[in-house]
PDB file of C-alpha atoms in Angstrom:
ATOM      1  CA  UNK W 459     -88.205   5.095-108.540  1.00 90.00           C
ATOM      2  CA  UNK W 460     -87.590   8.105-106.315  1.00 94.00           C
ATOM      3  CA  UNK W 461     -89.150   8.693-102.915  1.00 95.00           C
ATOM      4  CA  UNK W 462     -91.157  11.570-104.440  1.00 95.00           C
ATOM      5  CA  UNK W 463     -92.530   9.252-107.117  1.00 96.00           C
ATOM      6  CA  UNK W 464     -93.486   6.678-104.463  1.00 95.00           C
ATOM      7  CA  UNK W 465     -95.247   9.397-102.520  1.00 96.00           C
ATOM      8  CA  UNK W 466     -97.021  10.539-105.691  1.00 97.00           C
ATOM      9  CA  UNK W 467     -98.280   7.008-106.389  1.00 96.00           C
ATOM     10  CA  UNK W 468     -99.485   6.664-102.814  1.00 95.00           C
ATOM     11  CA  UNK W 469    -101.395   9.928-102.985  1.00 97.00           C
ATOM     12  CA  UNK W 470    -102.766   9.443-106.512  1.00 96.00           C
ATOM     13  CA  UNK W 471    -103.561   5.714-106.521  1.00 97.00           C
ATOM     14  CA  UNK W 472    -104.143   4.687-102.926  1.00 96.00           C
ATOM     15  CA  UNK W 473    -105.387   7.903-101.336  1.00 95.00           C
ATOM     16  CA  UNK W 474    -107.031   9.004-104.605  1.00 96.00           C
ATOM     17  CA  UNK W 475    -106.226  12.681-104.177  1.00 96.00           C
ATOM     18  CA  UNK W 476    -106.718  15.209-106.950  1.00 96.00           C
ATOM     19  CA  UNK W 477    -103.723  16.820-108.609  1.00 95.00           C
ATOM     20  CA  UNK W 478    -104.486  20.047-106.728  1.00 95.00           C
ATOM     21  CA  UNK W 479    -104.417  18.177-103.432  1.00 96.00           C
ATOM     22  CA  UNK W 480    -101.219  16.369-104.406  1.00 96.00           C
ATOM     23  CA  UNK W 481     -99.603  19.672-105.336  1.00 95.00           C
ATOM     24  CA  UNK W 482    -100.340  21.079-101.886  1.00 95.00           C
ATOM     25  CA  UNK W 483     -99.391  17.916-100.012  1.00 95.00           C
ATOM     26  CA  UNK W 484     -96.095  17.354-101.841  1.00 96.00           C
ATOM     27  CA  UNK W 485     -95.266  21.044-102.212  1.00 94.00           C
ATOM     28  CA  UNK W 486     -94.184  20.602-105.817  1.00 93.00           C
ATOM     29  CA  UNK W 487     -95.735  21.874-109.026  1.00 93.00           C
ATOM     30  CA  UNK W 488     -98.136  19.829-111.091  1.00 93.00           C
ATOM     31  CA  UNK W 489     -95.820  20.177-114.098  1.00 94.00           C
ATOM     32  CA  UNK W 490     -93.159  18.283-112.155  1.00 94.00           C
ATOM     33  CA  UNK W 491     -95.292  15.282-111.143  1.00 93.00           C
ATOM     34  CA  UNK W 492     -97.886  15.104-113.945  1.00 93.00           C
ATOM     35  CA  UNK W 493     -95.527  13.232-116.334  1.00 95.00           C
ATOM     36  CA  UNK W 494     -95.085  10.528-113.695  1.00 96.00           C
ATOM     37  CA  UNK W 495     -98.649   9.327-114.321  1.00 95.00           C
ATOM     38  CA  UNK W 496     -97.594   7.870-117.671  1.00 95.00           C
ATOM     39  CA  UNK W 497     -93.980   7.122-116.753  1.00 96.00           C
ATOM     40  CA  UNK W 498     -95.043   4.955-113.818  1.00 97.00           C
ATOM     41  CA  UNK W 499     -97.881   3.188-115.609  1.00 97.00           C
ATOM     42  CA  UNK W 500     -96.721  -0.366-114.754  1.00 97.00           C
ATOM     43  CA  UNK W 501     -96.278   0.424-111.071  1.00 96.00           C
ATOM     44  CA  UNK W 502     -99.555   2.371-111.051  1.00 96.00           C
ATOM     45  CA  UNK W 503    -101.417  -0.565-112.618  1.00 96.00           C
ATOM     46  CA  UNK W 504     -99.902  -2.977-110.103  1.00 96.00           C
ATOM     47  CA  UNK W 505    -100.826  -0.743-107.156  1.00 96.00           C
ATOM     48  CA  UNK W 506    -104.337  -0.274-108.531  1.00 97.00           C
ATOM     49  CA  UNK W 507    -104.912  -4.035-108.634  1.00 94.00           C
ATOM     50  CA  UNK W 508    -103.820  -4.379-104.999  1.00 95.00           C
ATOM     51  CA  UNK W 509    -105.872  -1.336-103.989  1.00 96.00           C
ATOM     52  CA  UNK W 510    -109.001  -2.777-105.602  1.00 95.00           C
ATOM     53  CA  UNK W 511    -108.653  -6.080-103.693  1.00 93.00           C
ATOM     54  CA  UNK W 512    -108.012  -4.145-100.496  1.00 94.00           C
ATOM     55  CA  UNK W 513    -111.055  -1.912-100.949  1.00 94.00           C
ATOM     56  CA  UNK W 514    -113.316  -4.821-101.847  1.00 92.00           C
ATOM     57  CA  UNK W 515    -112.660  -6.930 -98.754  1.00 89.00           C
ATOM     58  CA  UNK W 516    -110.146  -5.435 -96.342  1.00 91.00           C
ATOM     59  CA  UNK W 517    -110.384  -1.657 -96.253  1.00 91.00           C
ATOM     60  CA  UNK W 518    -110.350  -1.648 -92.449  1.00 92.00           C
ATOM     61  CA  UNK W 519    -106.763  -2.989 -92.635  1.00 93.00           C
ATOM     62  CA  UNK W 520    -103.950  -0.505 -93.193  1.00 94.00           C
ATOM     63  CA  UNK W 521    -103.060  -0.561 -96.898  1.00 95.00           C
ATOM     64  CA  UNK W 522     -99.353  -1.176 -96.224  1.00 95.00           C
ATOM     65  CA  UNK W 523    -100.214  -4.202 -94.075  1.00 95.00           C
ATOM     66  CA  UNK W 524    -102.548  -5.507 -96.756  1.00 96.00           C
ATOM     67  CA  UNK W 525     -99.931  -4.981 -99.469  1.00 96.00           C
ATOM     68  CA  UNK W 526     -97.340  -6.851 -97.388  1.00 96.00           C
ATOM     69  CA  UNK W 527     -99.814  -9.702 -96.924  1.00 96.00           C
ATOM     70  CA  UNK W 528    -100.623  -9.760-100.644  1.00 96.00           C
ATOM     71  CA  UNK W 529     -96.974  -9.736-101.691  1.00 95.00           C
ATOM     72  CA  UNK W 530     -95.961 -12.454 -99.224  1.00 95.00           C
ATOM     73  CA  UNK W 531     -98.902 -14.799 -99.853  1.00 94.00           C
ATOM     74  CA  UNK W 532     -98.689 -17.568-102.462  1.00 92.00           C
ATOM     75  CA  UNK W 533    -100.875 -16.772-105.462  1.00 94.00           C
ATOM     76  CA  UNK W 534    -102.558 -20.153-105.464  1.00 96.00           C
ATOM     77  CA  UNK W 535    -105.637 -21.606-103.878  1.00 98.00           C
ATOM     78  CA  UNK W 536    -104.969 -22.490-100.261  1.00 97.00           C
ATOM     79  CA  UNK W 537    -107.108 -25.623-100.592  1.00 97.00           C
ATOM     80  CA  UNK W 538    -106.574 -27.134-104.076  1.00 97.00           C
ATOM     81  CA  UNK W 539    -103.350 -25.256-104.913  1.00 97.00           C
ATOM     82  CA  UNK W 540    -104.443 -24.099-108.373  1.00 97.00           C
ATOM     83  CA  UNK W 541    -102.568 -20.973-109.496  1.00 96.00           C
ATOM     84  CA  UNK W 542    -104.018 -17.997-111.379  1.00 93.00           C
ATOM     85  CA  UNK W 543    -102.014 -19.067-114.442  1.00 94.00           C
ATOM     86  CA  UNK W 544    -103.620 -22.506-114.282  1.00 95.00           C
ATOM     87  CA  UNK W 545    -107.053 -20.935-113.817  1.00 94.00           C
ATOM     88  CA  UNK W 546    -106.446 -18.870-116.952  1.00 92.00           C
ATOM     89  CA  UNK W 547    -105.451 -22.043-118.818  1.00 92.00           C
ATOM     90  CA  UNK W 548    -108.626 -23.813-117.614  1.00 89.00           C
ATOM     91  CA  UNK W 549    -110.792 -20.926-118.832  1.00 88.00           C
ATOM     92  CA  UNK W 550    -109.096 -21.052-122.227  1.00 88.00           C
ATOM     93  CA  UNK W 551    -109.707 -24.813-122.483  1.00 87.00           C
ATOM     94  CA  UNK W 552    -113.186 -24.760-120.933  1.00 84.00           C
ATOM     95  CA  UNK W 553    -114.828 -21.350-121.487  1.00 82.00           C
ATOM     96  CA  UNK W 554    -118.026 -22.459-119.744  1.00 82.00           C
ATOM     97  CA  UNK W 555    -116.472 -23.299-116.355  1.00 78.00           C
ATOM     98  CA  UNK W 556    -119.186 -21.282-114.646  1.00 78.00           C
ATOM     99  CA  UNK W 557    -122.067 -19.105-115.742  1.00 78.00           C
ATOM    100  CA  UNK W 558    -121.156 -16.559-113.066  1.00 78.00           C
ATOM    101  CA  UNK W 559    -118.776 -13.650-113.438  1.00 77.00           C
ATOM    102  CA  UNK W 560    -116.510 -15.041-110.722  1.00 85.00           C
ATOM    103  CA  UNK W 561    -113.809 -17.610-111.209  1.00 88.00           C
ATOM    104  CA  UNK W 562    -111.168 -15.978-113.377  1.00 88.00           C
ATOM    105  CA  UNK W 563    -109.051 -14.755-110.445  1.00 91.00           C
ATOM    106  CA  UNK W 564    -108.206 -15.962-106.983  1.00 94.00           C
ATOM    107  CA  UNK W 565    -110.406 -14.578-104.227  1.00 94.00           C
ATOM    108  CA  UNK W 566    -109.629 -13.523-100.686  1.00 94.00           C
ATOM    109  CA  UNK W 567    -110.993 -16.133 -98.294  1.00 93.00           C
ATOM    110  CA  UNK W 568    -111.231 -16.254 -94.516  1.00 92.00           C
ATOM    111  CA  UNK W 569    -109.949 -19.494 -93.020  1.00 91.00           C
ATOM    112  CA  UNK W 570    -112.280 -19.074 -90.079  1.00 89.00           C
ATOM    113  CA  UNK W 571    -115.471 -17.510 -91.473  1.00 85.00           C
ATOM    114  CA  UNK W 572    -116.549 -15.982 -88.172  1.00 86.00           C
ATOM    115  CA  UNK W 573    -113.412 -13.854 -87.936  1.00 90.00           C
ATOM    116  CA  UNK W 574    -113.423 -10.529 -89.777  1.00 91.00           C
ATOM    117  CA  UNK W 575    -111.410  -9.675 -92.878  1.00 91.00           C
ATOM    118  CA  UNK W 576    -109.507  -7.210 -90.712  1.00 92.00           C
ATOM    119  CA  UNK W 577    -107.758 -10.192 -89.089  1.00 93.00           C
ATOM    120  CA  UNK W 578    -105.058 -10.444 -91.725  1.00 94.00           C
ATOM    121  CA  UNK W 579    -103.617 -13.687 -90.343  1.00 93.00           C
ATOM    122  CA  UNK W 580    -106.982 -15.302 -91.166  1.00 94.00           C
ATOM    123  CA  UNK W 581    -106.759 -14.497 -94.889  1.00 95.00           C
ATOM    124  CA  UNK W 582    -105.671 -16.743 -97.761  1.00 96.00           C
ATOM    125  CA  UNK W 583    -106.250 -16.862-101.479  1.00 96.00           C
ATOM    126  CA  UNK W 584    -108.817 -19.345-102.708  1.00 96.00           C
ATOM    127  CA  UNK W 585    -110.167 -20.266-106.114  1.00 95.00           C
ATOM    128  CA  UNK W 586    -113.814 -19.495-106.743  1.00 93.00           C
ATOM    129  CA  UNK W 587    -114.801 -23.173-106.617  1.00 93.00           C
ATOM    130  CA  UNK W 588    -113.191 -23.920-103.249  1.00 95.00           C
ATOM    131  CA  UNK W 589    -114.373 -20.634-101.767  1.00 93.00           C
ATOM    132  CA  UNK W 590    -117.907 -21.265-102.987  1.00 91.00           C
ATOM    133  CA  UNK W 591    -118.003 -24.877-101.802  1.00 93.00           C
ATOM    134  CA  UNK W 592    -116.430 -24.262 -98.387  1.00 91.00           C
ATOM    135  CA  UNK W 593    -119.096 -21.727 -97.420  1.00 87.00           C
ATOM    136  CA  UNK W 594    -119.222 -21.209 -93.659  1.00 84.00           C
ATOM    137  CA  UNK W 595    -119.854 -24.905 -93.032  1.00 86.00           C
ATOM    138  CA  UNK W 596    -116.420 -26.542 -93.165  1.00 89.00           C
ATOM    139  CA  UNK W 597    -113.369 -25.904 -91.041  1.00 88.00           C
ATOM    140  CA  UNK W 598    -110.040 -25.173 -92.682  1.00 90.00           C
ATOM    141  CA  UNK W 599    -108.830 -28.699 -91.859  1.00 91.00           C
ATOM    142  CA  UNK W 600    -111.968 -30.353 -93.242  1.00 92.00           C
ATOM    143  CA  UNK W 601    -111.831 -28.403 -96.447  1.00 94.00           C
ATOM    144  CA  UNK W 602    -108.152 -29.147 -97.044  1.00 95.00           C
ATOM    145  CA  UNK W 603    -109.303 -32.767 -97.540  1.00 95.00           C
ATOM    146  CA  UNK W 604    -111.904 -31.651-100.083  1.00 95.00           C
ATOM    147  CA  UNK W 605    -109.221 -29.505-101.728  1.00 96.00           C
ATOM    148  CA  UNK W 606    -107.135 -32.618-102.411  1.00 97.00           C
ATOM    149  CA  UNK W 607    -110.002 -34.092-104.442  1.00 96.00           C
ATOM    150  CA  UNK W 608    -110.544 -30.825-106.357  1.00 96.00           C
ATOM    151  CA  UNK W 609    -106.783 -30.657-107.011  1.00 96.00           C
ATOM    152  CA  UNK W 610    -106.979 -34.070-108.709  1.00 96.00           C
ATOM    153  CA  UNK W 611    -109.857 -32.927-110.907  1.00 94.00           C
ATOM    154  CA  UNK W 612    -107.950 -29.789-111.978  1.00 94.00           C
ATOM    155  CA  UNK W 613    -104.846 -31.868-112.769  1.00 93.00           C
ATOM    156  CA  UNK W 614    -106.922 -34.017-115.129  1.00 92.00           C
ATOM    157  CA  UNK W 615    -108.538 -31.012-116.792  1.00 91.00           C
ATOM    158  CA  UNK W 616    -105.219 -29.217-117.216  1.00 89.00           C
ATOM    159  CA  UNK W 617    -103.695 -32.070-119.258  1.00 86.00           C
TER     160      UNK W 617
END
């Protein structure tokens, strides 16, 4: 991917500029960059998924910092260690895991609930069940103990 294509994705996906605005900003014609929308579909989809998580919880953090955090953080629950792949398997085996819309993906969780989401060193991924159960009541250390029990339950259900 060229630097121009990276810039295009930044402007189109992250900054959400119109093609007219992108044309002016990049100083290239629309006919040159318009085909990139389809050509870069996989990268665009990936960036969109990160952008959506960022906007939902952490928009006060610089996007590049958030993306670095996302890409360097294990994609498993900090407490019970279930991965998104295992969550998907659980949903396939047990379609009624929860009546809520949550639970199919890992969520961004604050280790210390009184610190803001803008404190990126306070963020981890958590499954819906650990995030929901931890609330603002338990410390990180206390809930790691609970996570061990939940981990055992998931192991049994994943067999």
